[in-house]
Tab-separated table of C-alpha atoms in Angstrom:
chain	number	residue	atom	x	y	z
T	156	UNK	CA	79.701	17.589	-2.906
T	157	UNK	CA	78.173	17.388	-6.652
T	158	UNK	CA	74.562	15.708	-4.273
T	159	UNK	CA	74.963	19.169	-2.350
T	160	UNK	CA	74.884	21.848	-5.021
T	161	UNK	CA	71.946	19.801	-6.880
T	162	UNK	CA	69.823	20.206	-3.913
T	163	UNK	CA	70.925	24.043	-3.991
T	164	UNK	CA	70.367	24.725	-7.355
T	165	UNK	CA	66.119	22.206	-7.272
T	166	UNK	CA	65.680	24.630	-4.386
T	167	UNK	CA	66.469	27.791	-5.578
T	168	UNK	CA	64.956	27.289	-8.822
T	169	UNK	CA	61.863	26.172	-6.862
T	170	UNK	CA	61.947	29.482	-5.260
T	171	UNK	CA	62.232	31.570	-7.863
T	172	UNK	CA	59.425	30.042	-9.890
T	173	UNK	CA	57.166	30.335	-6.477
T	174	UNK	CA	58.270	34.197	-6.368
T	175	UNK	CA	56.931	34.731	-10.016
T	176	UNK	CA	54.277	33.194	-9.040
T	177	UNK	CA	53.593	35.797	-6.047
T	178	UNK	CA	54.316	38.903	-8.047
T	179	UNK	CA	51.149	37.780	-10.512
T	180	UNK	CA	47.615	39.034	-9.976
T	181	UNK	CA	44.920	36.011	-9.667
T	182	UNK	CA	42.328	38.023	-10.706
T	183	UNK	CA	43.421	38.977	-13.988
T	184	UNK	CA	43.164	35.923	-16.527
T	185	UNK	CA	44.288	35.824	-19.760
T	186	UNK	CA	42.073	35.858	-22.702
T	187	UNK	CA	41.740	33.001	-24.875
T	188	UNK	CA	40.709	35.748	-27.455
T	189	UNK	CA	43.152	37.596	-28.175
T	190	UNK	CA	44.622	37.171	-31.361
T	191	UNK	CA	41.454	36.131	-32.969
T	192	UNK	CA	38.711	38.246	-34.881
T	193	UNK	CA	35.815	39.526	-32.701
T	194	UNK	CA	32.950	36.688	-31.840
T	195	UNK	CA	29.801	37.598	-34.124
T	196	UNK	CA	27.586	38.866	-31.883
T	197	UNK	CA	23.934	41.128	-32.696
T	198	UNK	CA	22.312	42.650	-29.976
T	199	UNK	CA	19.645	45.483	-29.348
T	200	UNK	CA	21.087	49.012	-29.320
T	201	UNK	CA	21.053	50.791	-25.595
T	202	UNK	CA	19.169	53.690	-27.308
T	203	UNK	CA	16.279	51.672	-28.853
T	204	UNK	CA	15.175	48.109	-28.842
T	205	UNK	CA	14.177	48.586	-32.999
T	206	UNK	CA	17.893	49.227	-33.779
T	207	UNK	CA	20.876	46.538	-34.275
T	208	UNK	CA	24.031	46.534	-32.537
T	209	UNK	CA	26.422	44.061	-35.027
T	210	UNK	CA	29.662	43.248	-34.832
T	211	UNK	CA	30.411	42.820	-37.860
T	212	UNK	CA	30.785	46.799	-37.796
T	213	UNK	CA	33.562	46.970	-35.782
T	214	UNK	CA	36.224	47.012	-38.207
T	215	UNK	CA	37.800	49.131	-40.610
T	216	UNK	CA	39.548	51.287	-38.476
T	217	UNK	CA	41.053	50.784	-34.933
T	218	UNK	CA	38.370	50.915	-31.945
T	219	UNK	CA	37.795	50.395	-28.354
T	220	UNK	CA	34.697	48.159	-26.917
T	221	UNK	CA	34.387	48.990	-23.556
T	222	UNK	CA	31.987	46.708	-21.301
T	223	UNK	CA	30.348	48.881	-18.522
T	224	UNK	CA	27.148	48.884	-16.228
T	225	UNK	CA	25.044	51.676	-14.680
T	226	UNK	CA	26.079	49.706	-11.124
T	227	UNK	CA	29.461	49.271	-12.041
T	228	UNK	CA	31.735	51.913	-9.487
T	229	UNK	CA	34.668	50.862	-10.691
T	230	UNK	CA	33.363	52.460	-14.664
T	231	UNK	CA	33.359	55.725	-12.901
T	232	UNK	CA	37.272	55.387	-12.456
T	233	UNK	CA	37.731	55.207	-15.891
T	234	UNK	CA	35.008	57.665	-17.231
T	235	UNK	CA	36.804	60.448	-17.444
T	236	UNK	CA	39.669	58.385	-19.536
T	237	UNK	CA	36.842	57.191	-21.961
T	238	UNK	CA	35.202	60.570	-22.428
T	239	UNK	CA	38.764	61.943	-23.970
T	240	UNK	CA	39.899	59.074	-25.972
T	241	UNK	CA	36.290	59.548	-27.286
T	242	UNK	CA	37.026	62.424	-29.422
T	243	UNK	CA	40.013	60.466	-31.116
T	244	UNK	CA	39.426	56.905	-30.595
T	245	UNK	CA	36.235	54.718	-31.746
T	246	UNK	CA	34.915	53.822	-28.832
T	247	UNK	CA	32.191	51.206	-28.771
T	248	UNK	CA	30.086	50.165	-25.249
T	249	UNK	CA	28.263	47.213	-24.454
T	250	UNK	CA	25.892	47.533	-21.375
T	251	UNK	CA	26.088	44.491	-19.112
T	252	UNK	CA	23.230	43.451	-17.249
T	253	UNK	CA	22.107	46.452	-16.744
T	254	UNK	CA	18.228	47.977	-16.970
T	255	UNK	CA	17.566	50.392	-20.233
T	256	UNK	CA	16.441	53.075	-17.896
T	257	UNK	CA	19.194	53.188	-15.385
T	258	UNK	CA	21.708	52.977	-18.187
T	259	UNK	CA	20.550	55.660	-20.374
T	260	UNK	CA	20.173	57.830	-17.178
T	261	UNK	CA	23.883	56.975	-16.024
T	262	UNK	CA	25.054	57.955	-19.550
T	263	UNK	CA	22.964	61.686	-19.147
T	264	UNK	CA	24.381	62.076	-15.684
T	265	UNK	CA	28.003	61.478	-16.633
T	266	UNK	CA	28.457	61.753	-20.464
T	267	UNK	CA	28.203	59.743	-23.105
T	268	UNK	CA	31.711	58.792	-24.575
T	269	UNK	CA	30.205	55.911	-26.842
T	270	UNK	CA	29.440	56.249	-30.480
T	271	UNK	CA	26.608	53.353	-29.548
T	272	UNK	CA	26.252	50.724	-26.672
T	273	UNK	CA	24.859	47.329	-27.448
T	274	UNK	CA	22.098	46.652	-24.750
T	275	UNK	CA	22.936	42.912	-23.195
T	276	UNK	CA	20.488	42.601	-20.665
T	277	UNK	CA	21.306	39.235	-19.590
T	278	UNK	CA	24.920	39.101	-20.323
T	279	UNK	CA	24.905	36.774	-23.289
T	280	UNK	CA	27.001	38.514	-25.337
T	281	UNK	CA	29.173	39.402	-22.166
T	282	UNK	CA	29.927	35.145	-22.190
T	283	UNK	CA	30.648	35.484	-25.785
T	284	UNK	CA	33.235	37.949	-25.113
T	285	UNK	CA	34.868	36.045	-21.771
T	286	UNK	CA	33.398	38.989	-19.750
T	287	UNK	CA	34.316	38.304	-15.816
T	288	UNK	CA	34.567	41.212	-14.318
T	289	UNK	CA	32.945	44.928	-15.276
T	290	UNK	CA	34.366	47.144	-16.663
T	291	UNK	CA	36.740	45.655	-19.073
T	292	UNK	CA	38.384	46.846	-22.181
T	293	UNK	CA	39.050	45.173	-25.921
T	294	UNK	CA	41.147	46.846	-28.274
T	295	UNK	CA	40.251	45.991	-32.049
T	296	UNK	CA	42.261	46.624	-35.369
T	297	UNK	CA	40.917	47.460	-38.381
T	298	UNK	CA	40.604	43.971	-39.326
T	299	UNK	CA	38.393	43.264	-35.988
T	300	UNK	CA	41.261	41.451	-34.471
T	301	UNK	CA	41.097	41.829	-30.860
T	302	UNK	CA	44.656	42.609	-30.089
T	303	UNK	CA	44.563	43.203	-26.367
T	304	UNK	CA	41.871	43.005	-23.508
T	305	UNK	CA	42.720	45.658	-20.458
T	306	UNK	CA	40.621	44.362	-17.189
T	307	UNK	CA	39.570	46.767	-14.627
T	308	UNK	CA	39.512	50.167	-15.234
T	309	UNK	CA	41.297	51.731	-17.653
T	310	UNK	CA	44.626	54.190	-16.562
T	311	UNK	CA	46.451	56.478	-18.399
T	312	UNK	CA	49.299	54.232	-18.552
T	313	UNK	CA	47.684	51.061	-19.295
T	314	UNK	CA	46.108	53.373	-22.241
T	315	UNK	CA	50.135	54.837	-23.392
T	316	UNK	CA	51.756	51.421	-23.155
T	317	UNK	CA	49.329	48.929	-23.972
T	318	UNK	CA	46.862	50.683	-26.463
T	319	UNK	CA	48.845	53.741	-28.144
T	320	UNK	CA	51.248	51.456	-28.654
T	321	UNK	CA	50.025	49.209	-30.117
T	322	UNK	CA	48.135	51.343	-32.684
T	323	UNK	CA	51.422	53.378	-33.402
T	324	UNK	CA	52.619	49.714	-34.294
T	325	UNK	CA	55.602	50.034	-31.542
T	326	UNK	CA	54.357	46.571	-29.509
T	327	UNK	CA	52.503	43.370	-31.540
Q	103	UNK	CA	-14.106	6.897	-19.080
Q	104	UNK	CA	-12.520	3.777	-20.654
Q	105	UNK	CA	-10.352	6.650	-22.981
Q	106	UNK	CA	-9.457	8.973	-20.337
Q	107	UNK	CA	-7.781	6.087	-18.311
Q	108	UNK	CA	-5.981	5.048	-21.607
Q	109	UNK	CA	-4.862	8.785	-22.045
Q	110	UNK	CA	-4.312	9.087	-18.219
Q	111	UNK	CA	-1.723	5.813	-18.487
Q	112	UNK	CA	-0.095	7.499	-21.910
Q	113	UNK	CA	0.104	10.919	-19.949
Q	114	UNK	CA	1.758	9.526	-17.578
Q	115	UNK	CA	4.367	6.985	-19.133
Q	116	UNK	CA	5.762	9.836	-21.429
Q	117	UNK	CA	5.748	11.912	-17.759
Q	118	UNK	CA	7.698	9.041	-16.950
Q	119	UNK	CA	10.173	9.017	-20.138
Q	120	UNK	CA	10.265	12.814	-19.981
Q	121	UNK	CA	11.507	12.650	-16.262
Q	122	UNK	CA	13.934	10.123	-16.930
Q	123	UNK	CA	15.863	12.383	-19.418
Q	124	UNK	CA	15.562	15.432	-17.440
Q	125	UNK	CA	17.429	13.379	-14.956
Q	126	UNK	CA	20.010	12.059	-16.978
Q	127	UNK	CA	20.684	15.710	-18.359
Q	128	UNK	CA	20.629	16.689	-14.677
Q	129	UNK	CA	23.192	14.594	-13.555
Q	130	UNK	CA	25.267	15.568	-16.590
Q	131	UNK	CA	24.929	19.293	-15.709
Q	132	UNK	CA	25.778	18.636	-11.815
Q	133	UNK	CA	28.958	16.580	-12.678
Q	134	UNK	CA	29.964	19.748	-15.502
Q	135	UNK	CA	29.117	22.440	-12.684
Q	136	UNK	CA	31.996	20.922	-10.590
Q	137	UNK	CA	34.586	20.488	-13.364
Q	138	UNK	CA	34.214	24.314	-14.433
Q	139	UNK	CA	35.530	27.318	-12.101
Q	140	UNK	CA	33.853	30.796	-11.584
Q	141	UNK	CA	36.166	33.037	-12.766
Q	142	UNK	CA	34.971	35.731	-9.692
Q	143	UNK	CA	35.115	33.704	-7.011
Q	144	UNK	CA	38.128	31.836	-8.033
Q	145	UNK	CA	38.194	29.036	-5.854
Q	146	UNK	CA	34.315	28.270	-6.316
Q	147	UNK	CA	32.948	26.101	-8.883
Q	148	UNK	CA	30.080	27.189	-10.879
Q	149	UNK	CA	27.944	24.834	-9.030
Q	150	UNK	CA	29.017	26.449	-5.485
Q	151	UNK	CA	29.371	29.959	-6.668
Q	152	UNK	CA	26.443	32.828	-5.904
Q	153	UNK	CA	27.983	35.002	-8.373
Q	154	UNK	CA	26.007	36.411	-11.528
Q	155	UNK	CA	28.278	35.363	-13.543
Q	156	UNK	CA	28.320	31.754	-12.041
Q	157	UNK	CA	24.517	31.912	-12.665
Q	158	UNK	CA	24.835	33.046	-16.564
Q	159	UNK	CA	27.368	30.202	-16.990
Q	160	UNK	CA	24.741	27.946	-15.029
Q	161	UNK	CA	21.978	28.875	-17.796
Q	162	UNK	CA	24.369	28.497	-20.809
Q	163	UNK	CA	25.560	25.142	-19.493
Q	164	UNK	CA	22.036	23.910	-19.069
Q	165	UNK	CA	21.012	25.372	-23.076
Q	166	UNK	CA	23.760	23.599	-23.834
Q	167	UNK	CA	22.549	20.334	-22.614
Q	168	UNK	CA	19.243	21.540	-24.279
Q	169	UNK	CA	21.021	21.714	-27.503
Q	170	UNK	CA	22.171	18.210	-27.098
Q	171	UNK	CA	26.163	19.345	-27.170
Q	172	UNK	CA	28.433	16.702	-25.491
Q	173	UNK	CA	30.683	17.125	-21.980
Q	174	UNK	CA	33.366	17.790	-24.261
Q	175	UNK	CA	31.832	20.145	-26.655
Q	176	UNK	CA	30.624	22.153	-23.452
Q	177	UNK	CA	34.035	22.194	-22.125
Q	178	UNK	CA	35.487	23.667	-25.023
Q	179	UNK	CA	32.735	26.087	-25.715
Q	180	UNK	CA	33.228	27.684	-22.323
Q	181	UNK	CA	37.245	27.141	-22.439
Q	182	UNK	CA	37.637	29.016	-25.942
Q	183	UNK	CA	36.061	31.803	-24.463
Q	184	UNK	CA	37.195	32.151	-20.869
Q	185	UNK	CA	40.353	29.839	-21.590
Q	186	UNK	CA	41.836	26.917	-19.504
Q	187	UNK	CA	41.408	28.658	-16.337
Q	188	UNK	CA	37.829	27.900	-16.414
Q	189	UNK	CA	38.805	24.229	-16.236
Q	190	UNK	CA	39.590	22.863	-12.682
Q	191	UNK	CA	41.661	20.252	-14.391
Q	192	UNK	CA	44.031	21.941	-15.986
Q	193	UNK	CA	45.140	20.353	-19.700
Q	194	UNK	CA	48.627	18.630	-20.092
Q	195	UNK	CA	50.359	21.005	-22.297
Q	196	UNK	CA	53.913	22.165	-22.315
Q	197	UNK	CA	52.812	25.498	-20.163
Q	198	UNK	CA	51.891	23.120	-17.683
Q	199	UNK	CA	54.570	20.354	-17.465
Q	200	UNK	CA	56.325	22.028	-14.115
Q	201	UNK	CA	52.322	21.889	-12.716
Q	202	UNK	CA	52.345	18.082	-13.874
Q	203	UNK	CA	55.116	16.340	-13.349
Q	204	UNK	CA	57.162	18.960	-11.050
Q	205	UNK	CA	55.570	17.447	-8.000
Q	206	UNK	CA	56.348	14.175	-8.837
Q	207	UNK	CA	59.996	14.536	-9.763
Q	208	UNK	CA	60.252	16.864	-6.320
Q	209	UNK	CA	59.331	13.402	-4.496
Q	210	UNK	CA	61.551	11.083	-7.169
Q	211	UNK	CA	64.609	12.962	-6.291
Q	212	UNK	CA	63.604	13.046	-2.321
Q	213	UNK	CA	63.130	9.559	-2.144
Q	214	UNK	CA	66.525	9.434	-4.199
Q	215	UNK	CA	68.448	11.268	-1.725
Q	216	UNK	CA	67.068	9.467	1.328
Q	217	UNK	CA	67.540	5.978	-0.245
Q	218	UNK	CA	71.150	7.231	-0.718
Q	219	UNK	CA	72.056	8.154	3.021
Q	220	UNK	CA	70.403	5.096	4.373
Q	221	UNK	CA	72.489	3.248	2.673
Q	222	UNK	CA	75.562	4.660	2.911
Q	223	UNK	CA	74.825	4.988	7.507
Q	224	UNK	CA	73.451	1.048	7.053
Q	225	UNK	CA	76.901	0.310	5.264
Q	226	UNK	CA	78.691	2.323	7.894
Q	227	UNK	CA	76.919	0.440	10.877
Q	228	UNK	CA	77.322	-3.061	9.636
Q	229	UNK	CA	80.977	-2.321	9.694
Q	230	UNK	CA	81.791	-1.605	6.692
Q	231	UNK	CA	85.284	0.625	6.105
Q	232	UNK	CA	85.739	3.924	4.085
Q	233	UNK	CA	88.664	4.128	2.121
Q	234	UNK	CA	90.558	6.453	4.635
Q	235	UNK	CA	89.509	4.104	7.684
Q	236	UNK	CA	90.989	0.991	5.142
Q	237	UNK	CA	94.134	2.612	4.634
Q	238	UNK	CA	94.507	3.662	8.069
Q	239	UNK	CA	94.239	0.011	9.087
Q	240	UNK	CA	96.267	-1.060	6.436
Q	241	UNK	CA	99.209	1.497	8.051
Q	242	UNK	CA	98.128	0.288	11.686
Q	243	UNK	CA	98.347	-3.858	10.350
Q	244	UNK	CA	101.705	-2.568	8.972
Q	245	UNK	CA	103.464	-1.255	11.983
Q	246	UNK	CA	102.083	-4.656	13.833
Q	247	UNK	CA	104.562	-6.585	10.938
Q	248	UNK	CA	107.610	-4.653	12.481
């Protein structure tokens, strides 16, 4: 009898653990980097090769670094989203693999919500970063933690419950 | 003419030396292509993969190599930025215990179970008695007395 509910209870528990496995989306990994200050990283500015892009500026008040490409369809989704939070938020851009001319033209066509882009032309800094998939999202404190990474395109939700949150101090 | 052939021979041995690294670094960055997954095409490695991104992590692994980092320090260079799903083999850690062992306890308490009801049908077929058939025959032997 005992042999009997043992072989219930491995199975079910078997099951269940499969069926959290189902509910999770592959695609999205985890960051290793979040938790930890932003990776140093210099890089030309999108608006001219003779200016700096440096990390090292992105602290001292909360921001968003938004990775995003002229090619990148999916960037469009969220545009909109980025354009608004741009009037409250700091919102930094980094330009993956993209060329200088079809960049800067995107940004005329459809707004420019960034207070500067970093131009990585070969997606170096994209590696340092853990960059997979275009367009993705880090949120930064003021201390240039990086305290969450949204991939895909940013939502309104993902924005109230993972970002506002987090800057009102409701979520760690 | 006598110098040319000397330079010719030089020329050529430190071809020779020069080729002989390259191939040792070669074989090194084949063998880390395979251990490392493209995190696009998830079940590609970065050797198999056409993404871009399988061909940025290509280049860094090979300036890597360049730089004259070990297997390990590659690994962990890529892994602290894309994290352990970049490794096909994932690390023994208490996250992945069930991954570990659970297959191997699955078969442990299979092979249990089976072992169990062999025995106990063998027992039965070489005529051995339950305790309710013993009694029973115990009653039966009983009755014979009377």
């Amino acid at each position: 009898m005992m042999r009997g509910w043992l072989v219930v209870v491995v199975f079910a528990g078997l099951v269940v653990m499969l069926a959290i496995g189902l509910t999770r989306d592959p695609s999205r990994v985890s960051s290793p980097l979040v938790g930890l200050p932003v990776p140093a990283f210099q890089a030309e500015r999108l608006s001219s090769a003779e200016e700096n892009f440096d990390s090292a500026a992105l602290r001292g008040e909360w921001s968003l670094l938004n990775i995003w490409a002229s090619w990148c369809t999916t960037c469009l989704e969220e545009h909109d989203l980025l354009m608004r939070l741009s009037q409250q938020l700091a919102l930094y851009g980094i330009n993956h693999r993209d060329t200088r001319d079809e960049a800067q033209n995107w940004l005329q066509v459809y707004g420019n919500p960034y207070r500067s882009s970093a131009f990585d032309e070969h997606g170096e800094v994209g590696i340092e970063l853990g960059v997979y998939k275009v367009p993705e999202t880090f949120l930064l404190d003021p201390d240039g933690v990086i305290r969450y990474k949204h991939i895909g395109a940013l939502d309104e939700k993902a924005y109230r419950e993972e970002i506002l949150a987090r800057i009102r101090g409701e979520r760690s | 003419m006598k110098r040319i052939t000397t330079w010719g021979f030089c020329l050529l041995f430190m071809g020779g030396a020069c080729l002989a690294a390259d191939e040792a670094g070669d074989e090194r960055y084949q063998a880390l292509l395979y251990e490392l997954r493209c995190l696009v095409c998830q079940n590609q490695s970065l050797a198999d993969s056409d993404a871009e991104l399988a061909g940025d992590l290509r280049k860094r692994v090979r300036d890597l190599i360049d730089q004259d980092m070990s297997d390990k320090q590659i690994i962990e260079h890529l892994q602290a930025r894309y994290g352990d799903f970049i490794l096909y083999r994932p690390p023994f850690a208490w996250r992945t215990v069930a991954l570990w062992t659970g297959p191997f306890v699955l078969l442990a308490l299979t092979a249990w179970l089976l072992l169990r009801r062999i025995r106990r049908r063998h027992a039965r077929a070489s005529g051995g008695l339950s305790d309710v058939e013993r009694e029973r025959l115990a009653k039966v032997l009983k009755r014979g007395d009377d």
